[in-house]
Amino acid sequence: MEEMKKAEPDTGSDQNPTDHVNKVENSVNLRDQIIDAIKTVYDPEIPVNIYELGLIYEVNIGENNDTDVVMTLTSPGCPAAGMLPGDVEEKVRSVSGVGNVTVEVTFDPPWDQSMMTDEAKLELGFM
């Protein structure tokens, strides 16, 4: 009688370790490209891009390079509130390799000047 072999769980050990490294590197490169695209979005009332202003809280890249951006505005009554999230979505979507794009606006935590980069503070005369 022939002995039956137990099925071994697939641990992925037959995968090339460089595949994972390449995925991580591609994700980092994609994230950099997304941030560069976001840096082309400006609040029309402020001569500094919204990334340097500190309005972008998170850029998350998931499966299929679907990208979620969590951002805020300088205030809930910001005149650009209807425009900026759509501009961010459009710029992120324009990056080659990006899947679906979602932009979420939050006011938690509320934005304040301490969230700006030093470059933005210098540009706006806060330093």
Short mmCIF file of N, CA, C and O in Angstrom, two decimals, residues 2-116:
data_model
loop_
_atom_site.label_atom_id
_atom_site.label_comp_id
_atom_site.label_asym_id
_atom_site.label_seq_id
_atom_site.Cartn_x
_atom_site.Cartn_y
_atom_site.Cartn_z
N GLU A 2 0.54 2.19 -0.84
CA GLU A 2 1.34 3.41 -0.99
C GLU A 2 1.02 4.40 0.12
O GLU A 2 -0.13 4.62 0.46
N GLU A 3 2.03 4.98 0.72
CA GLU A 3 1.84 5.93 1.80
C GLU A 3 1.45 7.29 1.22
O GLU A 3 2.02 7.76 0.24
N MET A 4 0.46 7.95 1.83
CA MET A 4 0.02 9.27 1.36
C MET A 4 0.88 10.35 2.00
O MET A 4 1.19 10.29 3.19
N LYS A 5 1.27 11.31 1.20
CA LYS A 5 2.06 12.43 1.70
C LYS A 5 1.13 13.50 2.23
O LYS A 5 0.09 13.78 1.64
N LYS A 6 1.48 14.08 3.35
CA LYS A 6 0.71 15.20 3.89
C LYS A 6 1.01 16.43 3.06
O LYS A 6 2.16 16.66 2.68
N ALA A 7 -0.02 17.19 2.84
CA ALA A 7 0.19 18.44 2.10
C ALA A 7 0.88 19.44 3.00
O ALA A 7 0.46 19.69 4.12
N GLU A 8 1.96 19.95 2.52
CA GLU A 8 2.72 20.96 3.26
C GLU A 8 2.16 22.33 2.93
O GLU A 8 1.86 22.63 1.78
N PRO A 9 2.01 23.20 3.94
CA PRO A 9 1.55 24.56 3.63
C PRO A 9 2.58 25.28 2.78
O PRO A 9 3.78 25.08 2.94
N ASP A 10 2.09 26.09 1.87
CA ASP A 10 2.97 26.86 0.99
C ASP A 10 3.51 28.04 1.77
O ASP A 10 2.78 28.95 2.16
N THR A 11 4.79 28.01 2.06
CA THR A 11 5.41 29.09 2.81
C THR A 11 5.98 30.16 1.92
O THR A 11 6.50 31.16 2.39
N GLY A 12 5.90 29.93 0.63
CA GLY A 12 6.45 30.92 -0.30
C GLY A 12 7.95 30.85 -0.39
O GLY A 12 8.59 31.74 -0.93
N SER A 13 8.56 29.79 0.18
CA SER A 13 10.01 29.70 0.19
C SER A 13 10.60 29.53 -1.20
O SER A 13 11.78 29.76 -1.39
N ASP A 14 9.75 29.15 -2.16
CA ASP A 14 10.26 29.00 -3.52
C ASP A 14 10.29 30.33 -4.27
O ASP A 14 10.74 30.40 -5.39
N GLN A 15 9.82 31.37 -3.61
CA GLN A 15 9.84 32.68 -4.25
C GLN A 15 11.23 33.29 -4.12
O GLN A 15 11.95 33.05 -3.15
N ASN A 16 11.56 34.06 -5.08
CA ASN A 16 12.85 34.74 -5.08
C ASN A 16 12.79 35.89 -4.07
O ASN A 16 11.93 36.74 -4.15
N PRO A 17 13.72 35.93 -3.10
CA PRO A 17 13.70 37.00 -2.09
C PRO A 17 13.81 38.40 -2.71
O PRO A 17 13.34 39.37 -2.14
N THR A 18 14.41 38.49 -3.88
CA THR A 18 14.53 39.81 -4.49
C THR A 18 13.19 40.32 -5.00
O THR A 18 13.03 41.52 -5.18
N ASP A 19 12.21 39.42 -5.22
CA ASP A 19 10.88 39.87 -5.62
C ASP A 19 10.29 40.80 -4.57
O ASP A 19 9.72 41.84 -4.89
N HIS A 20 10.43 40.41 -3.30
CA HIS A 20 9.90 41.25 -2.21
C HIS A 20 10.65 42.59 -2.15
O HIS A 20 10.04 43.64 -2.01
N VAL A 21 11.96 42.54 -2.28
CA VAL A 21 12.77 43.77 -2.26
C VAL A 21 12.35 44.68 -3.41
O VAL A 21 12.18 45.88 -3.22
N ASN A 22 12.16 44.10 -4.60
CA ASN A 22 11.75 44.91 -5.75
C ASN A 22 10.39 45.54 -5.53
O ASN A 22 10.16 46.69 -5.89
N LYS A 23 9.46 44.78 -4.92
CA LYS A 23 8.14 45.33 -4.63
C LYS A 23 8.25 46.52 -3.69
O LYS A 23 7.60 47.53 -3.87
N VAL A 24 9.06 46.37 -2.65
CA VAL A 24 9.24 47.45 -1.68
C VAL A 24 9.87 48.67 -2.36
O VAL A 24 9.42 49.80 -2.18
N GLU A 25 10.91 48.44 -3.17
CA GLU A 25 11.56 49.55 -3.87
C GLU A 25 10.59 50.24 -4.81
O GLU A 25 10.55 51.46 -4.88
N ASN A 26 9.79 49.46 -5.55
CA ASN A 26 8.81 50.05 -6.45
C ASN A 26 7.79 50.87 -5.69
O ASN A 26 7.38 51.94 -6.14
N SER A 27 7.39 50.38 -4.52
CA SER A 27 6.42 51.09 -3.70
C SER A 27 7.01 52.41 -3.20
O SER A 27 6.34 53.44 -3.21
N VAL A 28 8.28 52.38 -2.80
CA VAL A 28 8.95 53.60 -2.34
C VAL A 28 9.07 54.60 -3.50
O VAL A 28 8.78 55.78 -3.35
N ASN A 29 9.47 54.10 -4.67
CA ASN A 29 9.57 54.98 -5.83
C ASN A 29 8.22 55.56 -6.19
O ASN A 29 8.11 56.74 -6.52
N LEU A 30 7.17 54.73 -6.15
CA LEU A 30 5.83 55.20 -6.46
C LEU A 30 5.38 56.25 -5.45
O LEU A 30 4.83 57.29 -5.82
N ARG A 31 5.67 56.01 -4.19
CA ARG A 31 5.30 56.98 -3.14
C ARG A 31 6.00 58.32 -3.39
O ARG A 31 5.39 59.37 -3.29
N ASP A 32 7.28 58.27 -3.73
CA ASP A 32 8.02 59.50 -4.04
C ASP A 32 7.40 60.23 -5.23
O ASP A 32 7.28 61.46 -5.21
N GLN A 33 7.01 59.48 -6.25
CA GLN A 33 6.38 60.09 -7.43
C GLN A 33 5.04 60.72 -7.07
O GLN A 33 4.69 61.80 -7.56
N ILE A 34 4.28 60.04 -6.20
CA ILE A 34 2.99 60.58 -5.76
C ILE A 34 3.20 61.87 -4.98
O ILE A 34 2.51 62.86 -5.22
N ILE A 35 4.16 61.87 -4.09
CA ILE A 35 4.44 63.08 -3.30
C ILE A 35 4.90 64.21 -4.21
O ILE A 35 4.47 65.36 -4.06
N ASP A 36 5.74 63.91 -5.18
CA ASP A 36 6.16 64.93 -6.14
C ASP A 36 4.96 65.52 -6.88
O ASP A 36 4.89 66.72 -7.12
N ALA A 37 4.00 64.65 -7.24
CA ALA A 37 2.79 65.13 -7.92
C ALA A 37 1.96 66.01 -7.00
O ALA A 37 1.45 67.06 -7.41
N ILE A 38 1.84 65.60 -5.73
CA ILE A 38 1.07 66.39 -4.76
C ILE A 38 1.72 67.76 -4.56
O ILE A 38 1.03 68.76 -4.35
N LYS A 39 3.05 67.80 -4.64
CA LYS A 39 3.76 69.07 -4.44
C LYS A 39 3.48 70.09 -5.55
O LYS A 39 3.89 71.23 -5.45
N THR A 40 2.76 69.69 -6.58
CA THR A 40 2.39 70.64 -7.64
C THR A 40 1.03 71.29 -7.36
O THR A 40 0.56 72.09 -8.15
N VAL A 41 0.40 70.91 -6.24
CA VAL A 41 -0.90 71.46 -5.86
C VAL A 41 -0.69 72.59 -4.86
O VAL A 41 -0.02 72.41 -3.84
N TYR A 42 -1.26 73.73 -5.16
CA TYR A 42 -1.13 74.92 -4.31
C TYR A 42 -2.50 75.41 -3.87
O TYR A 42 -3.46 75.37 -4.64
N ASP A 43 -2.58 75.87 -2.63
CA ASP A 43 -3.74 76.61 -2.18
C ASP A 43 -3.65 77.94 -2.91
O ASP A 43 -2.60 78.60 -2.87
N PRO A 44 -4.71 78.38 -3.60
CA PRO A 44 -4.60 79.61 -4.40
C PRO A 44 -4.28 80.87 -3.59
O PRO A 44 -3.81 81.85 -4.14
N GLU A 45 -4.48 80.81 -2.29
CA GLU A 45 -4.22 81.99 -1.46
C GLU A 45 -2.84 81.97 -0.81
O GLU A 45 -2.45 82.94 -0.16
N ILE A 46 -2.11 80.86 -0.95
CA ILE A 46 -0.83 80.70 -0.26
C ILE A 46 0.22 80.23 -1.28
O ILE A 46 0.01 79.24 -1.96
N PRO A 47 1.35 80.92 -1.38
CA PRO A 47 2.35 80.58 -2.40
C PRO A 47 3.28 79.41 -2.04
O PRO A 47 4.45 79.41 -2.36
N VAL A 48 2.74 78.42 -1.31
CA VAL A 48 3.51 77.24 -0.92
C VAL A 48 2.66 76.02 -1.24
O VAL A 48 1.44 76.05 -1.03
N ASN A 49 3.29 74.95 -1.75
CA ASN A 49 2.50 73.76 -2.09
C ASN A 49 1.90 73.12 -0.84
O ASN A 49 2.40 73.30 0.27
N ILE A 50 0.82 72.37 -1.03
CA ILE A 50 0.08 71.84 0.12
C ILE A 50 0.85 70.78 0.90
O ILE A 50 0.58 70.58 2.09
N TYR A 51 1.81 70.12 0.25
CA TYR A 51 2.63 69.14 0.98
C TYR A 51 3.53 69.86 1.98
O TYR A 51 3.61 69.47 3.14
N GLU A 52 4.20 70.91 1.53
CA GLU A 52 5.09 71.68 2.41
C GLU A 52 4.29 72.42 3.49
O GLU A 52 4.81 72.66 4.58
N LEU A 53 3.03 72.75 3.19
CA LEU A 53 2.17 73.38 4.19
C LEU A 53 1.79 72.41 5.31
O LEU A 53 1.33 72.82 6.36
N GLY A 54 1.96 71.12 5.05
CA GLY A 54 1.60 70.12 6.06
C GLY A 54 0.15 69.68 5.97
O GLY A 54 -0.39 69.12 6.93
N LEU A 55 -0.48 69.90 4.82
CA LEU A 55 -1.88 69.52 4.66
C LEU A 55 -2.07 68.05 4.32
O LEU A 55 -3.18 67.53 4.39
N ILE A 56 -1.00 67.35 3.94
CA ILE A 56 -1.08 65.93 3.63
C ILE A 56 -0.65 65.15 4.86
O ILE A 56 0.50 65.22 5.29
N TYR A 57 -1.58 64.41 5.43
CA TYR A 57 -1.29 63.62 6.64
C TYR A 57 -0.77 62.23 6.31
O TYR A 57 0.10 61.71 6.98
N GLU A 58 -1.33 61.59 5.30
CA GLU A 58 -0.92 60.22 4.96
C GLU A 58 -1.01 59.99 3.46
O GLU A 58 -1.90 60.52 2.80
N VAL A 59 -0.09 59.16 2.96
CA VAL A 59 -0.16 58.62 1.60
C VAL A 59 0.06 57.12 1.76
O VAL A 59 1.14 56.68 2.14
N ASN A 60 -1.00 56.35 1.54
CA ASN A 60 -0.95 54.90 1.73
C ASN A 60 -1.16 54.21 0.39
O ASN A 60 -2.13 54.50 -0.31
N ILE A 61 -0.25 53.28 0.08
CA ILE A 61 -0.34 52.53 -1.17
C ILE A 61 -0.65 51.08 -0.81
O ILE A 61 0.07 50.47 -0.03
N GLY A 62 -1.74 50.56 -1.37
CA GLY A 62 -2.17 49.20 -1.08
C GLY A 62 -2.02 48.29 -2.28
O GLY A 62 -1.22 48.55 -3.19
N GLU A 63 -2.83 47.22 -2.26
CA GLU A 63 -2.83 46.26 -3.36
C GLU A 63 -3.16 46.96 -4.67
O GLU A 63 -3.96 47.90 -4.70
N ASN A 64 -2.57 46.48 -5.72
CA ASN A 64 -2.77 47.03 -7.07
C ASN A 64 -2.42 48.51 -7.14
O ASN A 64 -2.93 49.23 -7.99
N ASN A 65 -1.58 48.95 -6.21
CA ASN A 65 -1.15 50.35 -6.13
C ASN A 65 -2.32 51.31 -5.93
O ASN A 65 -2.23 52.48 -6.29
N ASP A 66 -3.42 50.79 -5.33
CA ASP A 66 -4.51 51.68 -4.95
C ASP A 66 -3.96 52.62 -3.89
O ASP A 66 -3.23 52.20 -2.98
N THR A 67 -4.27 53.89 -4.01
CA THR A 67 -3.65 54.91 -3.16
C THR A 67 -4.71 55.69 -2.40
O THR A 67 -5.67 56.19 -2.98
N ASP A 68 -4.51 55.77 -1.09
CA ASP A 68 -5.38 56.54 -0.22
C ASP A 68 -4.57 57.71 0.33
O ASP A 68 -3.48 57.52 0.87
N VAL A 69 -5.13 58.91 0.19
CA VAL A 69 -4.49 60.11 0.71
C VAL A 69 -5.40 60.68 1.78
O VAL A 69 -6.61 60.84 1.57
N VAL A 70 -4.83 60.96 2.94
CA VAL A 70 -5.56 61.63 4.01
C VAL A 70 -4.98 63.02 4.13
O VAL A 70 -3.76 63.18 4.29
N MET A 71 -5.84 64.01 4.01
CA MET A 71 -5.37 65.39 4.03
C MET A 71 -6.30 66.25 4.87
O MET A 71 -7.37 65.82 5.29
N THR A 72 -5.88 67.46 5.10
CA THR A 72 -6.70 68.44 5.80
C THR A 72 -6.68 69.74 5.02
O THR A 72 -6.06 69.83 3.95
N LEU A 73 -7.33 70.71 5.54
CA LEU A 73 -7.33 72.06 4.98
C LEU A 73 -6.88 73.01 6.08
O LEU A 73 -6.89 72.64 7.26
N THR A 74 -6.51 74.22 5.72
CA THR A 74 -6.04 75.15 6.75
C THR A 74 -7.14 75.49 7.74
O THR A 74 -6.87 75.80 8.89
N SER A 75 -8.40 75.42 7.30
CA SER A 75 -9.54 75.62 8.20
C SER A 75 -10.78 74.99 7.55
O SER A 75 -10.83 74.84 6.33
N PRO A 76 -11.78 74.62 8.36
CA PRO A 76 -13.00 74.03 7.78
C PRO A 76 -13.68 74.97 6.78
O PRO A 76 -14.31 74.51 5.83
N GLY A 77 -13.52 76.27 6.94
CA GLY A 77 -14.14 77.22 6.03
C GLY A 77 -13.24 77.66 4.89
O GLY A 77 -13.50 78.65 4.22
N CYS A 78 -12.18 76.91 4.65
CA CYS A 78 -11.21 77.24 3.60
C CYS A 78 -11.92 77.40 2.26
O CYS A 78 -12.66 76.51 1.83
N PRO A 79 -11.72 78.55 1.58
CA PRO A 79 -12.37 78.77 0.29
C PRO A 79 -12.00 77.73 -0.77
O PRO A 79 -12.76 77.49 -1.70
N ALA A 80 -10.86 77.11 -0.62
CA ALA A 80 -10.40 76.12 -1.60
C ALA A 80 -10.89 74.71 -1.27
O ALA A 80 -10.51 73.75 -1.95
N ALA A 81 -11.74 74.57 -0.25
CA ALA A 81 -12.19 73.25 0.21
C ALA A 81 -12.82 72.41 -0.90
O ALA A 81 -12.63 71.20 -0.95
N GLY A 82 -13.53 73.03 -1.81
CA GLY A 82 -14.18 72.29 -2.87
C GLY A 82 -13.24 71.92 -3.99
O GLY A 82 -13.55 71.07 -4.82
N MET A 83 -12.07 72.53 -4.03
CA MET A 83 -11.15 72.36 -5.14
C MET A 83 -9.94 71.49 -4.80
O MET A 83 -9.56 70.63 -5.59
N LEU A 84 -9.32 71.70 -3.65
CA LEU A 84 -8.05 71.04 -3.34
C LEU A 84 -8.12 69.51 -3.32
O LEU A 84 -7.25 68.87 -3.92
N PRO A 85 -9.10 68.88 -2.66
CA PRO A 85 -9.12 67.41 -2.69
C PRO A 85 -9.23 66.85 -4.11
O PRO A 85 -8.58 65.86 -4.43
N GLY A 86 -10.01 67.47 -4.96
CA GLY A 86 -10.12 67.03 -6.35
C GLY A 86 -8.82 67.21 -7.10
O GLY A 86 -8.44 66.37 -7.92
N ASP A 87 -8.11 68.33 -6.83
CA ASP A 87 -6.81 68.55 -7.45
C ASP A 87 -5.81 67.47 -7.02
O ASP A 87 -5.04 66.96 -7.84
N VAL A 88 -5.82 67.13 -5.73
CA VAL A 88 -4.92 66.10 -5.22
C VAL A 88 -5.23 64.77 -5.90
O VAL A 88 -4.34 64.07 -6.39
N GLU A 89 -6.52 64.42 -5.97
CA GLU A 89 -6.91 63.16 -6.60
C GLU A 89 -6.45 63.12 -8.06
O GLU A 89 -5.89 62.13 -8.51
N GLU A 90 -6.63 64.21 -8.77
CA GLU A 90 -6.24 64.28 -10.19
C GLU A 90 -4.73 64.11 -10.35
O GLU A 90 -4.27 63.36 -11.22
N LYS A 91 -3.96 64.79 -9.52
CA LYS A 91 -2.49 64.70 -9.62
C LYS A 91 -1.99 63.30 -9.28
O LYS A 91 -1.11 62.77 -9.95
N VAL A 92 -2.56 62.69 -8.22
CA VAL A 92 -2.13 61.34 -7.83
C VAL A 92 -2.50 60.35 -8.92
O VAL A 92 -1.72 59.48 -9.31
N ARG A 93 -3.70 60.48 -9.48
CA ARG A 93 -4.17 59.59 -10.54
C ARG A 93 -3.29 59.69 -11.78
O ARG A 93 -3.15 58.73 -12.53
N SER A 94 -2.65 60.84 -11.99
CA SER A 94 -1.82 61.04 -13.18
C SER A 94 -0.47 60.33 -13.10
O SER A 94 0.24 60.22 -14.09
N VAL A 95 -0.11 59.84 -11.91
CA VAL A 95 1.17 59.15 -11.74
C VAL A 95 1.06 57.75 -12.34
O VAL A 95 0.16 56.98 -12.00
N SER A 96 1.99 57.41 -13.21
CA SER A 96 1.99 56.10 -13.87
C SER A 96 2.10 54.99 -12.84
O SER A 96 2.96 55.03 -11.96
N GLY A 97 1.23 54.00 -12.96
CA GLY A 97 1.27 52.85 -12.07
C GLY A 97 0.31 52.92 -10.90
O GLY A 97 0.11 51.92 -10.20
N VAL A 98 -0.30 54.07 -10.67
CA VAL A 98 -1.24 54.21 -9.56
C VAL A 98 -2.57 53.56 -9.94
O VAL A 98 -3.04 53.71 -11.07
N GLY A 99 -3.16 52.83 -8.99
CA GLY A 99 -4.47 52.21 -9.20
C GLY A 99 -5.57 53.21 -8.87
O GLY A 99 -5.51 54.38 -9.25
N ASN A 100 -6.55 52.75 -8.13
CA ASN A 100 -7.64 53.62 -7.70
C ASN A 100 -7.12 54.63 -6.69
O ASN A 100 -6.21 54.33 -5.92
N VAL A 101 -7.73 55.81 -6.67
CA VAL A 101 -7.29 56.87 -5.76
C VAL A 101 -8.47 57.33 -4.91
O VAL A 101 -9.56 57.58 -5.43
N THR A 102 -8.24 57.43 -3.61
CA THR A 102 -9.22 57.96 -2.68
C THR A 102 -8.57 59.08 -1.90
O THR A 102 -7.45 58.92 -1.40
N VAL A 103 -9.26 60.20 -1.78
CA VAL A 103 -8.77 61.32 -0.99
C VAL A 103 -9.78 61.58 0.11
O VAL A 103 -10.96 61.80 -0.16
N GLU A 104 -9.31 61.52 1.35
CA GLU A 104 -10.17 61.77 2.50
C GLU A 104 -9.72 63.07 3.16
O GLU A 104 -8.54 63.28 3.40
N VAL A 105 -10.68 63.92 3.47
CA VAL A 105 -10.39 65.17 4.17
C VAL A 105 -10.78 64.99 5.64
O VAL A 105 -11.87 64.51 5.93
N THR A 106 -9.87 65.34 6.52
CA THR A 106 -10.12 65.24 7.95
C THR A 106 -9.69 66.53 8.63
O THR A 106 -8.84 67.26 8.10
N PHE A 107 -10.28 66.80 9.77
CA PHE A 107 -9.84 67.95 10.58
C PHE A 107 -9.36 67.47 11.94
O PHE A 107 -9.34 68.23 12.91
N ASP A 108 -8.97 66.20 11.99
CA ASP A 108 -8.47 65.61 13.22
C ASP A 108 -7.11 64.98 12.95
O ASP A 108 -7.06 63.93 12.30
N PRO A 109 -6.04 65.57 13.35
CA PRO A 109 -5.98 66.79 14.15
C PRO A 109 -6.16 68.03 13.27
O PRO A 109 -5.89 67.99 12.06
N PRO A 110 -6.60 69.11 13.88
CA PRO A 110 -6.72 70.35 13.09
C PRO A 110 -5.35 70.85 12.67
O PRO A 110 -4.37 70.69 13.40
N TRP A 111 -5.29 71.44 11.49
CA TRP A 111 -4.02 71.96 10.98
C TRP A 111 -3.61 73.19 11.79
O TRP A 111 -4.45 73.99 12.22
N ASP A 112 -2.31 73.33 12.00
CA ASP A 112 -1.76 74.58 12.53
C ASP A 112 -0.38 74.81 11.92
O ASP A 112 0.16 73.93 11.26
N GLN A 113 0.15 75.98 12.13
CA GLN A 113 1.41 76.38 11.47
C GLN A 113 2.59 75.48 11.81
O GLN A 113 3.54 75.40 11.04
N SER A 114 2.54 74.79 12.93
CA SER A 114 3.66 73.92 13.30
C SER A 114 3.80 72.73 12.35
O SER A 114 4.83 72.07 12.33
N MET A 115 2.79 72.46 11.53
CA MET A 115 2.82 71.33 10.60
C MET A 115 3.56 71.67 9.30
O MET A 115 3.84 70.78 8.50
N MET A 116 3.87 72.93 9.11
CA MET A 116 4.58 73.34 7.90
C MET A 116 6.05 72.94 7.99
O MET A 116 6.63 72.89 9.07
#
